[in-house]
CSV table of C-alpha atoms and ligand atoms in Angstrom, one decimal:
chain,number,residue,atom,x,y,z
A,1,MET,CA,-11.2,0.1,-29.2
A,2,ALA,CA,-10.3,-2.8,-26.9
A,3,LEU,CA,-7.3,-4.8,-27.9
A,4,ASN,CA,-9.2,-7.9,-28.8
A,5,SER,CA,-12.9,-8.6,-29.5
A,6,PRO,CA,-14.7,-8.9,-26.2
A,7,LYS,CA,-17.3,-11.6,-25.7
A,8,GLU,CA,-20.7,-10.1,-25.8
A,9,LEU,CA,-21.3,-8.2,-22.6
A,10,ALA,CA,-24.5,-8.5,-20.5
A,11,PHE,CA,-24.0,-4.8,-19.7
A,12,THR,CA,-21.4,-2.3,-20.8
A,13,ALA,CA,-19.6,-0.3,-18.1
A,14,LEU,CA,-21.6,2.8,-19.3
A,15,GLN,CA,-24.9,0.9,-18.9
A,16,VAL,CA,-23.8,-0.1,-15.4
A,17,MET,CA,-23.0,3.5,-14.6
A,18,GLN,CA,-26.2,5.0,-16.1
A,19,ASP,CA,-28.7,2.6,-14.4
A,20,ALA,CA,-29.0,4.7,-11.2
A,21,PRO,CA,-27.2,7.7,-9.7
A,22,VAL,CA,-25.3,5.5,-7.2
A,23,ILE,CA,-23.6,2.2,-7.4
A,24,PRO,CA,-23.6,0.7,-3.8
A,25,VAL,CA,-20.2,-0.5,-2.6
A,26,ILE,CA,-21.2,-3.5,-0.5
A,27,VAL,CA,-19.2,-5.5,2.1
A,28,LEU,CA,-20.9,-8.7,3.2
A,29,ASP,CA,-19.5,-11.1,5.8
A,30,ASP,CA,-22.6,-13.3,6.1
A,31,VAL,CA,-24.2,-15.2,3.2
A,32,ALA,CA,-27.6,-15.0,4.9
A,33,HIS,CA,-27.5,-11.2,4.4
A,34,ALA,CA,-26.9,-11.3,0.7
A,35,VAL,CA,-30.4,-12.0,-0.7
A,36,PRO,CA,-32.5,-9.9,1.6
A,37,MET,CA,-30.1,-7.0,1.2
A,38,ALA,CA,-30.2,-7.3,-2.6
A,39,ARG,CA,-34.0,-7.5,-2.5
A,40,ALA,CA,-34.1,-4.3,-0.4
A,41,LEU,CA,-31.8,-2.4,-2.8
A,42,LEU,CA,-33.9,-3.6,-5.7
A,43,ALA,CA,-37.1,-2.5,-4.0
A,44,GLY,CA,-35.5,0.9,-3.5
A,45,GLY,CA,-34.7,1.2,-7.2
A,46,ILE,CA,-31.0,0.0,-7.3
A,47,ARG,CA,-30.2,-3.1,-9.3
A,48,MET,CA,-26.4,-2.7,-10.1
A,49,LEU,CA,-24.8,-4.1,-6.9
A,50,GLU,CA,-21.1,-4.0,-6.4
A,51,VAL,CA,-20.2,-6.8,-3.9
A,52,THR,CA,-16.6,-6.3,-2.8
A,53,LEU,CA,-14.1,-9.1,-2.8
A,54,ARG,CA,-13.0,-8.2,0.7
A,55,THR,CA,-14.4,-11.0,2.8
A,56,PRO,CA,-14.2,-14.8,2.6
A,57,GLN,CA,-18.0,-14.9,2.0
A,58,ALA,CA,-18.0,-12.4,-0.9
A,59,LEU,CA,-18.1,-15.0,-3.8
A,60,ALA,CA,-20.8,-17.1,-2.1
A,61,CYS,CA,-22.8,-13.9,-1.5
A,62,MET,CA,-22.6,-13.0,-5.2
A,63,GLU,CA,-23.6,-16.5,-6.2
A,64,ALA,CA,-26.7,-16.3,-3.9
A,65,ILE,CA,-27.8,-13.0,-5.3
A,66,ALA,CA,-27.2,-14.0,-8.9
A,67,LYS,CA,-29.3,-17.2,-8.4
A,68,GLN,CA,-32.0,-15.9,-6.2
A,69,VAL,CA,-32.5,-12.3,-7.1
A,70,PRO,CA,-32.7,-12.4,-10.9
A,71,HIS,CA,-33.7,-8.8,-11.4
A,72,ALA,CA,-30.5,-7.6,-9.6
A,73,VAL,CA,-27.3,-7.4,-11.5
A,74,VAL,CA,-24.4,-8.5,-9.4
A,75,GLY,CA,-20.9,-7.1,-9.9
A,76,ALA,CA,-17.6,-7.7,-8.2
A,77,GLY,CA,-15.7,-4.9,-6.5
A,78,THR,CA,-12.2,-4.7,-5.2
A,79,VAL,CA,-11.1,-6.8,-8.2
A,80,ARG,CA,-7.3,-6.7,-8.4
A,81,SER,CA,-6.2,-9.7,-10.4
A,82,ALA,CA,-7.1,-12.0,-13.3
A,83,ALA,CA,-7.8,-14.7,-10.7
A,84,ASP,CA,-10.3,-12.4,-9.0
A,85,VAL,CA,-12.0,-11.8,-12.4
A,86,LYS,CA,-12.3,-15.5,-13.1
A,87,ALA,CA,-13.7,-16.2,-9.6
A,88,ALA,CA,-16.2,-13.4,-9.8
A,89,ALA,CA,-17.4,-14.4,-13.3
A,90,SER,CA,-17.9,-18.0,-12.1
A,91,ALA,CA,-19.9,-16.6,-9.2
A,92,GLY,CA,-22.2,-14.8,-11.6
A,93,ALA,CA,-20.8,-11.3,-11.6
A,94,LYS,CA,-21.8,-9.4,-14.7
A,95,PHE,CA,-19.4,-6.5,-14.2
A,96,ALA,CA,-16.1,-5.8,-12.3
A,97,VAL,CA,-14.9,-2.7,-10.5
A,98,SER,CA,-11.3,-2.3,-9.6
A,99,PRO,CA,-9.4,0.2,-7.4
A,100,GLY,CA,-6.7,0.6,-10.2
A,101,TYR,CA,-6.0,-0.7,-13.7
A,102,THR,CA,-3.6,-3.2,-15.2
A,103,PHE,CA,-3.4,-4.6,-18.7
A,104,SER,CA,-3.9,-8.2,-17.4
A,105,LEU,CA,-7.0,-7.2,-15.5
A,106,GLY,CA,-8.5,-5.7,-18.6
A,107,GLN,CA,-7.5,-8.8,-20.6
A,108,ALA,CA,-9.1,-11.1,-18.0
A,109,CYS,CA,-12.4,-9.2,-18.1
A,110,ARG,CA,-12.4,-9.3,-21.9
A,111,ASP,CA,-11.7,-13.0,-21.8
A,112,GLN,CA,-14.5,-13.6,-19.3
A,113,GLY,CA,-16.9,-11.4,-21.1
A,114,ILE,CA,-17.6,-9.1,-18.2
A,115,SER,CA,-17.4,-5.3,-18.3
A,116,LEU,CA,-14.8,-3.5,-16.2
A,117,LEU,CA,-15.0,-0.1,-14.5
A,118,PRO,CA,-11.3,0.5,-13.8
A,119,GLY,CA,-10.1,2.8,-11.1
A,120,VAL,CA,-7.9,5.8,-12.0
A,121,ALA,CA,-6.5,8.7,-10.0
A,122,THR,CA,-4.1,10.3,-12.4
A,123,GLY,CA,-3.9,11.5,-16.1
A,124,SER,CA,-1.4,8.7,-17.0
A,125,GLU,CA,-3.7,6.1,-15.6
A,126,ILE,CA,-6.6,7.4,-17.6
A,127,MET,CA,-4.4,7.3,-20.7
A,128,MET,CA,-3.3,3.7,-20.0
A,129,ALA,CA,-6.9,2.6,-19.6
A,130,GLN,CA,-8.0,4.5,-22.7
A,131,GLU,CA,-5.2,2.8,-24.7
A,132,ASP,CA,-6.9,-0.5,-23.9
A,133,GLY,CA,-10.3,0.7,-24.9
A,134,TYR,CA,-11.7,1.9,-21.5
A,135,THR,CA,-13.4,5.3,-21.5
A,136,ASP,CA,-15.8,4.7,-18.6
A,137,LEU,CA,-13.8,4.9,-15.5
A,138,LYS,CA,-14.0,4.9,-11.7
A,139,PHE,CA,-12.3,7.9,-10.0
A,140,PHE,CA,-10.8,6.5,-6.9
A,141,PRO,CA,-10.4,7.6,-4.1
A,142,ALA,CA,-12.5,10.5,-5.3
A,143,ILE,CA,-12.4,12.9,-2.3
A,144,GLN,CA,-8.8,12.2,-1.3
A,145,ALA,CA,-7.5,12.5,-5.0
A,146,GLY,CA,-9.0,15.9,-5.7
A,147,GLY,CA,-12.8,15.6,-5.6
A,148,PRO,CA,-15.1,17.6,-8.0
A,149,ALA,CA,-12.3,20.1,-8.8
A,150,MET,CA,-10.1,17.3,-10.2
A,151,LEU,CA,-13.0,16.0,-12.4
A,152,LYS,CA,-13.6,19.6,-13.7
A,153,ALA,CA,-9.9,19.8,-14.7
A,154,TRP,CA,-10.0,16.4,-16.4
A,155,GLY,CA,-13.0,17.5,-18.4
A,156,GLY,CA,-10.7,19.5,-20.7
A,157,PRO,CA,-8.1,16.9,-21.9
A,158,PHE,CA,-10.3,13.9,-21.2
A,159,PHE,CA,-13.5,15.3,-22.7
A,160,ASP,CA,-14.4,11.8,-24.0
A,161,VAL,CA,-14.3,10.0,-20.6
A,162,GLN,CA,-17.2,9.4,-18.1
A,163,PHE,CA,-16.4,8.9,-14.5
A,164,CYS,CA,-17.9,7.2,-11.4
A,165,PRO,CA,-16.3,9.0,-8.5
A,166,THR,CA,-16.0,6.6,-5.5
A,167,GLY,CA,-14.4,7.0,-2.1
A,168,GLY,CA,-15.6,9.6,0.4
A,169,VAL,CA,-18.8,10.3,-1.6
A,170,THR,CA,-21.8,10.9,0.7
A,171,PRO,CA,-25.4,11.9,0.4
A,172,GLN,CA,-24.3,15.4,1.2
A,173,ASN,CA,-21.6,15.8,-1.5
A,174,ALA,CA,-23.0,13.4,-4.2
A,175,LEU,CA,-25.0,16.1,-6.0
A,176,GLU,CA,-21.8,18.2,-6.4
A,177,PHE,CA,-20.3,15.2,-8.3
A,178,LEU,CA,-23.5,14.3,-10.2
A,179,SER,CA,-23.9,17.8,-11.5
A,180,LEU,CA,-20.7,17.5,-13.5
A,181,SER,CA,-21.1,16.7,-17.2
A,182,ASN,CA,-18.3,14.0,-17.0
A,183,VAL,CA,-19.9,12.1,-14.1
A,184,ALA,CA,-22.4,9.4,-14.9
A,185,CYS,CA,-22.9,8.2,-11.4
A,186,VAL,CA,-21.1,7.9,-8.0
A,187,GLY,CA,-20.2,4.9,-5.9
A,188,GLY,CA,-20.6,4.7,-2.2
A,189,SER,CA,-20.9,2.4,0.8
A,190,TRP,CA,-23.5,4.5,2.6
A,191,LEU,CA,-26.4,2.5,1.1
A,192,VAL,CA,-25.5,-0.6,3.0
A,193,PRO,CA,-24.4,0.3,6.5
A,194,ALA,CA,-22.8,-2.5,8.5
A,195,ASP,CA,-25.1,-1.9,11.4
A,196,ALA,CA,-28.2,-2.2,9.2
A,197,LEU,CA,-26.9,-5.6,7.9
A,198,ALA,CA,-26.2,-6.8,11.4
A,199,GLN,CA,-29.7,-5.8,12.6
A,200,GLY,CA,-31.4,-7.2,9.4
A,201,ASP,CA,-32.8,-3.7,8.9
A,202,TRP,CA,-33.8,-4.2,5.2
A,203,GLU,CA,-36.3,-1.4,5.4
A,204,ARG,CA,-33.5,1.1,6.2
A,205,ILE,CA,-31.5,-0.2,3.2
A,206,GLU,CA,-34.5,0.1,0.9
A,207,LYS,CA,-35.1,3.7,2.1
A,208,LEU,CA,-31.4,4.6,1.6
A,209,ALA,CA,-31.6,3.2,-1.9
A,210,ARG,CA,-34.8,5.1,-2.7
A,211,GLU,CA,-33.2,8.3,-1.4
A,212,ALA,CA,-30.1,7.6,-3.6
A,213,CYS,CA,-32.3,7.3,-6.7
A,214,GLN,CA,-33.8,10.7,-6.0
A,215,LEU,CA,-30.3,12.2,-6.4
A,216,LYS,CA,-31.0,12.3,-10.1
A,217,LEU,CA,-31.4,16.1,-10.5
A,218,ARG,CA,-29.3,16.6,-13.6
B,301,LIG,C1,-14.4,1.7,-0.7
B,301,LIG,O1,-13.2,1.6,-1.0
B,301,LIG,O2,-14.9,1.1,0.2
B,301,LIG,C2,-15.2,2.5,-1.7
B,301,LIG,O3,-14.4,3.4,-2.3
B,301,LIG,C3,-16.3,3.2,-0.9
B,301,LIG,O4,-15.8,4.2,-0.2
B,301,LIG,P1,-16.8,4.9,0.8
B,301,LIG,O5,-16.9,4.0,2.0
B,301,LIG,O6,-16.0,6.2,1.1
B,301,LIG,O7,-18.1,5.2,0.1
């Protein structure tokens, strides 16, 4: 159980993970790209969109998607502090994804009423997140920290945890992750390539999203 009663969540972290096989990790540096990109992902079947807080335009992009693409569910990625959580919630984010976990990050998400997919890479980090009520976790950086073999090993002691491996996941190795019983989905940046954004190639992004949805072979 979480340490205090969370506000009602629009989507739990597990719902965010189970919506599609892939959560796109998105880096946007032009607000004009946000809405057509979100519409393309939605048309391809992906509605949970992780917009990373890595550019000065990220919050404005989230806000534009939240306001103009109501069927998409915008989330914030690269969330590292309570201040990030507050800013993301104000911009309309319904979930947060973090590269690691701290108590204050969890508390800020509970206070703001947004779900959190916290990043972990070790057993101790899993146990700290579990102590605060988090059992749906991002495994980051997935390939560099041990890949599918690590998840198989964790399936023993952490039998009650579901993971979203992210970092180094590709269309080529995604199925190896998705076939594991403790993997609910994967995260990856390949759905929104920087050159497709620069060229306004929304059809390509839609196609990548459609192909990602077809990874559901479990
Ligand atoms: C990131 O940090 O950008 C995410 O983990 C995505 O990683 P990827 O580019 O390897 O998919």
